[in-house]
Amino acid sequence: MSKLIYLISTIVFITGNALAQTGVLTGYVRDQNTGEALTGATIVIAGTNLGAVADLNGYYEITDIPGKTYVITASFVGYKQLSKYSVVIRSAGNPMLNFYLSQTSETLEDVVIKANPFDKLPETPLSIQSLSAEEIATYPGGNNDIAKVVQSLPGVSGSVGGFRNDVIIRGGAPNENVYYLDGVEIPNINHFSTQGSAGGPVGLLNVSFIEGVTLSTSAFNAKYDNPLSGVLQFDQRIGNPREFRGNLRISASETALTLEGPLFKAGKEMSKTTYLVSARRSYLQFLFKVIGLPILPDYWDYQYKIHHKIDDYNEVSFLGIGAIDDFSINVPDDIDAEQQATLDQVPVIKQWTTTAGINWKRRFKKGDGYMNTILSTNILDNNFSQFDDNENQTGLYFNNNSRESEIKLRYEQTRFFKDWTVTGGFTLQRVGYSNNTLNLVDNIIYQSDIDFTKYGFFIQTTRGLLNNKMNISLGIRSDANSLTTQSDQLLATLSPRVAVSYAVDRDQRWNLNASLGRYYKIPPYTILGFRDNTGRLVNQSASYIRSDHAVIGVEHLLNESTRITLEGFYKKYNDYPVSSLDGISLANKGGDFEVLGNEPIQSTGKGETYGLELLYQQKYTKHFYGILAYTFFVSEFSGTDNRLLPSLWDSRHLLTFTGGYKLGNNWEVSLRYRFVGKTPFVPVDQEATLQFYPAVILDYAQLGENRLSSFNQADIRIDKKWNFNKLTLDVYLEIQNAFNQSIPEPPNFGLDRDANGAIVEPRSLVEIEDDNASILPIIGLVLNF
């Protein structure tokens, strides 16, 4: 890899005789509510004399910008001034930088009202975080994986051991979140995802597509169905309307190619139709085979977006994303005890997923509102198998061969009535689910095929009071379906919510925020489609899972780019699925390679999580940016005995720091540090495991009695950018686990074997010693052209 980087750098340096140290920045300035062009808006680059004025279409262009990092500000009369931080200018490959400005009620001409640079929405005034594309791309320890980046946000942790991309928010289970890509709901964001949940070891979203990411951990807008802990919104940019562009990303695990440009372009005018496409291929399977690991993760993914502007009031986007995953095994020539246990116990996974959607946005000609109509479909096909003999794939003792599909329609209309903003709409979904399960350990063998309809209605209204010093948002949602037998579903799932924010001072540097809401989630299809051995749908009476949130917090803006927040939160759960097989809440599952919910359940579980969260955040200022967050929380769920016990996510303490310093000549050094307190784990039931080996049986009777050591890890990243004529080269060196800390893991057991690898009779289990401390260097490069 180092030779390849050196060769590419040398070629680019030699062929780029005229080194281009300047770049071009383009974009649009529009009204945040209506999307109308703000003709005459001013865009300036801080610390320079460079700027531009938006044209009749709201479009601007700034040329001859020296290649480095800037703060860029847009302003327009009657609107709040908005600044974008950490904007990197390259000689090629600069994505459009768009501004959406909000109106202000201030009428004094000599007063400049500045928008809060930290995203806040009336319905979500707190518990919200946003990251730009550049922040994601250069995140230390992220390796261009958005799901890993999200785990560093306040209140968010990963699964035990930190090797998966599960998004665990404030002690909630991994499957309590929903994901939206340009308004299109996507079922998961990871390769090798856990069916019924969402986590997996590798993210499948291409960072080159992303304009920004927003995570809400409470106070969800009523238009979103099924969130219990979080809503992740991924906003994709549109392709360049003037010229062909692209980038090539090469890292230690994969290669990705992204292309974009105009379609049907005539002359020098901007095209009304643009495209953005990518394909990504892993080569971890080749690397793992060379170094002799027992697993071979192989994956492909693709992503696309075609955007068309019909006229000044209508635009439509076609988008899609998909993946092909093959998790197979490899028998090393010289196998040790740990590798042998992994070879015995690891599942064989063949999985593919696809999502496609169309989003039509229409602005009303009077400027009093707009509508969104979104139609999408998605499929997840999962073949999950476990064998007595993985090497020869004989002795099948567990197989889940299933497919779930959805066709979704969401319509929403937003209207502006003086001081009021009202959004209302409905969702309609058709669900199909089929499953062929063989589970010899629990003596479950069945085939299932169901299809049903889901529907919901919502309305959300917001208003500014006291000259917009106070904002209040009220919402309500109701959902139902044609499969489950819960009575009066539309009434039973009524979910009201309210959010209030108040600016204590005139400059709005001190803000008080609070929210209260009730949210519902339909159980996973793996639960609803489960049948017993007689073919009966035993979980058809399952209830919607309920979660009540109460959050209160204070925010203080130290200056234009720095804030401190303190929040207290409480979540209470009811009707949580509890396993009838082992008596525990399914909130404790879904963070491993498994199938979540493929078992009989009871909707009797309860739970609660609560805590405090302190955040310090500085946007890029004086070469530095950073986020420091500490969360203390308690997470408890009950099983069939109705006793609240610490959940598997109850680590109590989360401390994260992510920051960087931009040096001269386009060098950057960044650091990510994570500390997670002692996390509970369920020990292995050695007697049952010996009986059913290689199936590993956990002793859930000991849930809450055992905890791992605390987890901490530091990742360091160094970036260097070169600007050439119509080409840029970014090279980075990332050192994960830089201080060589051991990653805590539950005790692992395998069969006792002699020096030749033969099983010792009579069979017995031995604990596998594992020192998993290691420093992992990663080299990568990005070519923009």
XYZ file of N, CA and C in Angstrom, residues 113-269:
471
model
N -28.408 39.728 12.744
C -28.832 38.565 13.501
C -28.137 37.332 12.932
N -27.468 36.608 13.787
C -26.718 35.444 13.347
C -27.432 34.167 13.773
N -27.496 33.229 12.851
C -28.115 31.945 13.165
C -27.198 31.125 14.051
N -27.800 30.321 14.902
C -27.031 29.403 15.727
C -26.314 28.402 14.812
N -24.970 28.329 14.863
C -24.261 27.402 13.972
C -24.481 25.940 14.328
N -25.063 25.696 15.488
C -25.347 24.328 15.912
C -26.826 24.057 15.643
N -27.082 23.102 14.767
C -28.441 22.858 14.283
C -29.430 22.661 15.426
N -30.514 23.423 15.360
C -31.635 23.263 16.286
C -32.912 23.413 15.483
N -33.856 22.554 15.758
C -35.152 22.624 15.108
C -36.207 22.863 16.180
N -37.297 23.552 15.853
C -38.327 23.803 16.869
C -38.834 22.529 17.520
N -39.001 21.451 16.718
C -39.493 20.196 17.283
C -38.385 19.391 17.945
N -37.128 19.755 17.711
C -35.983 19.068 18.324
C -34.983 20.113 18.799
N -35.297 20.850 19.854
C -34.417 21.939 20.274
C -33.208 21.471 21.068
N -33.156 20.207 21.423
C -32.042 19.667 22.189
C -31.837 18.215 21.771
N -30.791 17.615 22.287
C -30.485 16.218 21.963
C -30.310 16.021 20.460
N -29.613 16.951 19.810
C -29.415 16.874 18.367
C -27.973 17.228 18.040
N -27.375 16.464 17.122
C -25.999 16.693 16.698
C -25.936 16.614 15.181
N -25.083 17.441 14.587
C -24.908 17.431 13.142
C -23.429 17.419 12.793
N -23.111 16.721 11.705
C -21.744 16.657 11.197
C -21.773 16.956 9.707
N -20.761 17.694 9.246
C -20.636 17.963 7.820
C -19.895 16.820 7.141
N -19.903 16.839 5.808
C -19.213 15.792 5.047
C -17.722 15.796 5.348
N -17.119 16.975 5.486
C -15.683 17.052 5.749
C -15.354 16.507 7.135
N -16.211 16.796 8.112
C -15.981 16.273 9.460
C -16.048 14.754 9.473
N -16.951 14.173 8.683
C -17.056 12.715 8.611
C -15.847 12.115 7.918
N -15.442 12.735 6.792
C -14.366 12.176 5.975
C -13.040 12.149 6.711
N -12.805 13.102 7.613
C -11.519 13.174 8.302
C -11.602 12.721 9.754
N -12.676 12.049 10.119
C -12.848 11.610 11.498
C -11.803 10.559 11.852
N -11.004 10.770 12.891
C -10.024 9.746 13.288
C -10.720 8.487 13.795
N -10.218 7.336 13.366
C -10.814 6.067 13.776
C -12.035 5.694 12.988
N -12.506 6.577 12.106
C -13.724 6.302 11.353
C -13.498 5.549 10.065
N -12.322 5.742 9.445
C -11.995 5.062 8.185
C -13.109 5.245 7.153
N -13.642 6.494 7.074
C -14.718 6.838 6.135
C -15.999 6.034 6.371
N -16.187 5.542 7.576
C -17.364 4.753 7.933
C -18.276 5.624 8.793
N -19.405 6.047 8.210
C -20.291 6.974 8.906
C -20.830 6.371 10.197
N -21.135 5.063 10.166
C -21.684 4.422 11.364
C -20.695 4.466 12.518
N -19.402 4.298 12.234
C -18.388 4.392 13.290
C -18.262 5.821 13.802
N -18.398 6.782 12.899
C -18.322 8.181 13.301
C -19.442 8.524 14.275
N -20.640 8.025 14.002
C -21.800 8.320 14.848
C -21.575 7.823 16.271
N -20.822 6.727 16.430
C -20.581 6.181 17.767
C -19.781 7.126 18.656
N -19.149 8.141 18.076
C -18.377 9.093 18.867
C -19.196 10.300 19.303
N -20.459 10.360 18.903
C -21.293 11.485 19.302
C -21.773 11.314 20.743
N -22.159 12.407 21.389
C -22.565 12.335 22.799
C -23.694 11.343 23.038
N -23.534 10.523 24.068
C -24.566 9.583 24.465
C -24.656 8.343 23.622
N -23.740 8.164 22.655
C -23.793 7.035 21.735
C -22.611 6.112 21.996
N -22.890 4.822 22.064
C -21.825 3.840 22.225
C -22.069 2.687 21.258
N -21.081 1.818 21.122
C -21.210 0.636 20.283
C -21.467 -0.584 21.141
N -21.405 -1.739 20.506
C -21.638 -2.984 21.222
C -20.431 -3.327 22.083
N -20.574 -4.372 22.897
C -19.501 -4.807 23.781
C -18.265 -5.125 22.952
N -17.130 -4.560 23.345
C -15.895 -4.790 22.609
C -15.641 -3.777 21.522
N -16.678 -3.047 21.087
C -16.498 -1.974 20.133
C -16.164 -2.399 18.718
N -16.408 -3.692 18.354
C -16.022 -4.142 17.022
C -17.163 -4.043 16.015
N -18.345 -3.626 16.445
C -19.485 -3.523 15.537
C -19.988 -2.086 15.486
N -20.813 -1.830 14.470
C -21.364 -0.497 14.272
C -22.756 -0.342 14.859
N -23.070 -1.053 15.910
C -24.349 -0.838 16.577
C -24.400 0.589 17.134
N -25.538 1.225 16.971
C -25.733 2.575 17.497
C -26.620 2.472 18.729
N -25.994 2.546 19.898
C -26.692 2.387 21.177
C -26.765 3.765 21.828
N -27.972 4.320 21.897
C -28.157 5.702 22.321
C -28.735 5.749 23.723
N -27.966 6.329 24.636
C -28.423 6.548 26.005
C -29.033 5.293 26.614
N -28.371 4.156 26.394
C -28.776 2.913 27.028
C -29.877 2.149 26.342
N -30.370 2.621 25.206
C -31.400 1.900 24.462
C -30.801 0.788 23.622
N -31.635 -0.132 23.153
C -31.176 -1.273 22.365
C -30.763 -0.830 20.967
N -29.953 -1.648 20.263
C -29.477 -1.258 18.927
C -30.575 -1.104 17.882
N -31.727 -1.759 18.072
C -32.775 -1.699 17.043
C -33.817 -0.618 17.321
N -33.503 0.334 18.186
C -34.466 1.370 18.552
C -34.324 2.644 17.704
N -33.533 2.577 16.628
C -33.271 3.759 15.821
C -33.826 3.571 14.411
N -34.088 4.687 13.750
C -34.515 4.656 12.350
C -33.554 5.511 11.539
N -33.458 5.195 10.228
C -32.466 5.820 9.357
C -33.151 6.336 8.096
N -32.824 7.583 7.727
C -33.431 8.197 6.550
C -32.346 8.760 5.640
N -32.477 8.470 4.354
C -31.563 8.948 3.326
C -32.366 9.833 2.383
N -32.155 11.162 2.489
C -32.947 12.124 1.708
C -34.440 11.878 1.866
N -34.861 11.593 3.083
C -36.273 11.374 3.357
C -36.765 9.975 3.100
N -35.927 9.116 2.480
C -36.297 7.730 2.215
C -35.792 6.866 3.363
N -36.692 6.127 3.993
C -36.277 5.284 5.104
C -35.496 4.081 4.574
N -34.346 3.814 5.187
C -33.555 2.637 4.839
C -33.494 1.731 6.069
N -33.626 0.410 5.881
C -33.759 -0.491 7.027
C -32.490 -0.642 7.842
N -31.311 -0.522 7.205
C -30.067 -0.635 7.957
C -28.974 0.116 7.231
N -27.878 0.383 7.917
C -26.778 1.174 7.354
C -25.461 0.413 7.404
N -25.531 -0.927 7.562
C -24.320 -1.711 7.728
C -24.334 -2.972 6.877
N -23.147 -3.391 6.481
C -22.969 -4.708 5.896
C -23.086 -5.768 6.999
N -23.491 -6.985 6.629
C -23.623 -8.106 7.552
C -24.487 -7.703 8.756
N -25.590 -7.032 8.469
C -26.429 -6.512 9.545
C -27.157 -7.646 10.261
N -27.475 -7.412 11.519
C -28.246 -8.351 12.311
C -29.724 -8.172 11.980
N -30.350 -9.194 11.411
C -31.761 -9.074 11.042
C -32.607 -8.908 12.304
N -33.543 -7.978 12.242
C -34.325 -7.619 13.412
C -33.703 -6.471 14.186
N -32.424 -6.185 13.903
C -31.716 -5.062 14.491
C -31.112 -4.272 13.343
N -29.951 -3.672 13.513
C -29.399 -2.875 12.418
C -27.883 -2.892 12.369
N -27.215 -3.297 13.439
C -25.768 -3.185 13.504
C -25.052 -4.196 12.647
N -23.788 -3.932 12.399
C -22.911 -4.806 11.645
C -21.506 -4.261 11.743
N -20.499 -4.971 11.233
C -19.115 -4.532 11.423
C -18.661 -3.428 10.484
N -19.350 -3.220 9.342
C -18.891 -2.267 8.325
C -20.074 -1.466 7.803
N -19.943 -0.145 7.746
C -20.997 0.686 7.208
C -21.084 0.572 5.703
N -22.292 0.832 5.141
C -22.456 0.708 3.689
C -22.743 2.037 2.994
N -22.804 3.146 3.725
C -23.030 4.444 3.104
C -21.712 5.047 2.627
N -21.719 5.627 1.443
C -20.527 6.254 0.877
C -20.443 7.700 1.362
N -19.342 8.021 2.048
C -19.189 9.356 2.621
C -19.139 10.420 1.530
N -18.742 10.063 0.306
C -18.652 11.049 -0.778
C -20.016 11.563 -1.211
N -21.091 10.871 -0.845
C -22.444 11.291 -1.180
C -23.004 12.289 -0.170
N -22.467 12.291 1.020
C -23.149 12.917 2.146
C -22.854 14.411 2.221
N -23.920 15.197 2.347
C -23.791 16.635 2.580
C -23.781 16.932 4.079
N -24.479 16.111 4.840
C -24.499 16.289 6.279
C -25.254 15.152 6.942
N -24.982 14.945 8.232
C -25.633 13.910 9.033
C -26.193 14.563 10.289
N -27.448 14.251 10.611
C -28.074 14.792 11.818
C -28.607 13.638 12.658
N -28.217 13.626 13.927
C -28.677 12.612 14.874
C -29.544 13.275 15.932
N -30.778 12.795 16.056
C -31.680 13.253 17.118
C -31.859 12.116 18.113
N -31.648 12.398 19.391
C -31.728 11.355 20.405
C -32.931 11.535 21.333
N -33.780 12.465 21.017
C -35.057 12.669 21.711
C -35.841 13.705 20.931
N -37.115 13.919 21.276
C -37.951 14.947 20.651
C -38.037 14.755 19.145
N -38.575 13.619 18.712
C -38.633 13.293 17.286
C -39.853 13.938 16.625
N -39.635 14.417 15.416
C -40.723 14.950 14.620
C -41.776 13.865 14.390
N -43.040 14.261 14.373
C -44.128 13.290 14.263
C -44.145 12.561 12.924
N -43.436 13.067 11.923
C -43.454 12.395 10.616
C -42.642 11.103 10.617
N -41.813 10.901 11.642
C -40.996 9.691 11.704
C -41.722 8.614 12.507
N -41.879 7.419 11.906
C -42.481 6.332 12.666
C -41.400 5.366 13.121
N -41.646 4.742 14.267
C -40.816 3.668 14.840
C -39.557 4.078 15.595
N -39.255 5.340 15.871
C -38.061 5.611 16.677
C -38.358 5.489 18.169
N -37.499 4.781 18.877
C -37.578 4.728 20.336
C -36.394 5.436 20.986
N -35.249 5.464 20.302
C -34.058 6.101 20.869
C -33.442 7.149 19.969
N -33.477 6.964 18.634
C -32.790 7.915 17.781
C -33.298 7.934 16.353
N -33.106 9.095 15.709
C -33.366 9.266 14.277
C -32.084 9.776 13.644
N -31.573 9.035 12.666
C -30.394 9.435 11.919
C -30.817 9.840 10.518
N -30.549 11.109 10.175
C -30.897 11.625 8.856
C -29.619 11.883 8.068
N -29.526 11.274 6.890
C -28.383 11.463 6.008
C -28.848 12.277 4.808
N -28.313 13.485 4.670
C -28.661 14.348 3.549
C -27.602 14.190 2.469
N -28.037 13.765 1.275
C -27.118 13.591 0.168
C -27.058 14.870 -0.673
N -25.901 15.165 -1.177
C -25.782 16.295 -2.079
C -26.240 15.882 -3.474
N -26.404 16.834 -4.355
C -26.730 16.513 -5.737
C -25.454 16.597 -6.569
N -25.449 15.931 -7.717
C -24.275 15.940 -8.576
C -23.994 17.322 -9.140
N -22.784 17.517 -9.618
C -22.391 18.809 -10.162
C -23.171 19.094 -11.447
N -23.827 20.278 -11.567
C -24.663 20.548 -12.746
C -23.890 21.091 -13.943
N -22.573 21.326 -13.787
C -21.806 21.951 -14.861
C -20.805 21.022 -15.531
N -20.125 20.167 -14.735
C -19.033 19.386 -15.302
C -18.905 18.038 -14.619
N -18.236 17.121 -15.326
C -17.979 15.783 -14.807
C -16.915 15.863 -13.713
N -17.148 15.149 -12.610
C -16.191 15.079 -11.515
C -16.213 13.678 -10.914
N -15.242 13.409 -10.062
C -15.214 12.112 -9.396
C -14.144 12.035 -8.336
N -14.181 10.957 -7.593
C -13.089 10.686 -6.658
C -12.904 9.195 -6.488
N -11.687 8.834 -6.164
C -11.304 7.449 -5.927
C -10.751 7.361 -4.519
N -11.356 6.479 -3.714
C -10.905 6.277 -2.340
C -10.301 4.888 -2.206
N -9.108 4.839 -1.643
C -8.437 3.568 -1.388
C -8.026 3.547 0.075
N -8.487 2.524 0.797
C -8.139 2.402 2.213
C -7.602 1.012 2.465
N -7.414 0.677 3.724
C -6.850 -0.624 4.079
C -7.831 -1.763 3.852
N -9.109 -1.442 3.668
C -10.112 -2.504 3.578
C -10.934 -2.500 2.300
N -10.903 -1.394 1.517
C -11.818 -1.294 0.398
C -11.360 -0.236 -0.591
N -11.968 -0.275 -1.772
C -11.773 0.753 -2.794
C -13.146 1.237 -3.243
N -13.303 2.549 -3.364
C -14.584 3.129 -3.769
C -14.362 4.138 -4.878
N -15.203 4.090 -5.902
C -15.161 5.039 -7.006
C -16.488 5.775 -7.061
N -16.440 7.113 -7.074
C -17.632 7.948 -7.136
C -17.533 8.870 -8.340
N -18.604 8.936 -9.126
C -18.655 9.789 -10.314
C -19.902 10.660 -10.248
N -19.799 11.874 -10.806
C -20.937 12.785 -10.798
C -20.835 13.746 -11.962
N -21.968 14.370 -12.281
C -21.957 15.357 -13.341
C -23.350 15.637 -13.860
N -23.429 16.455 -14.923
C -24.724 16.802 -15.505
C -25.176 15.768 -16.522
N -26.491 15.683 -16.701
C -27.098 14.880 -17.766
C -27.860 15.814 -18.706
N -27.824 15.506 -19.995
C -28.573 16.271 -21.004
C -28.186 17.749 -20.987
N -26.867 18.003 -20.819
C -26.404 19.384 -20.727
C -26.146 19.947 -22.118
N -26.588 21.159 -22.351
C -26.362 21.831 -23.622
C -25.608 23.132 -23.384
N -24.443 23.271 -24.019
C -23.664 24.492 -23.896
C -23.111 24.693 -22.504
N -23.021 25.970 -22.101
C -22.426 26.304 -20.821
C -23.453 26.432 -19.703
N -24.721 26.273 -20.040
C -25.751 26.390 -19.024
C -25.697 25.213 -18.054
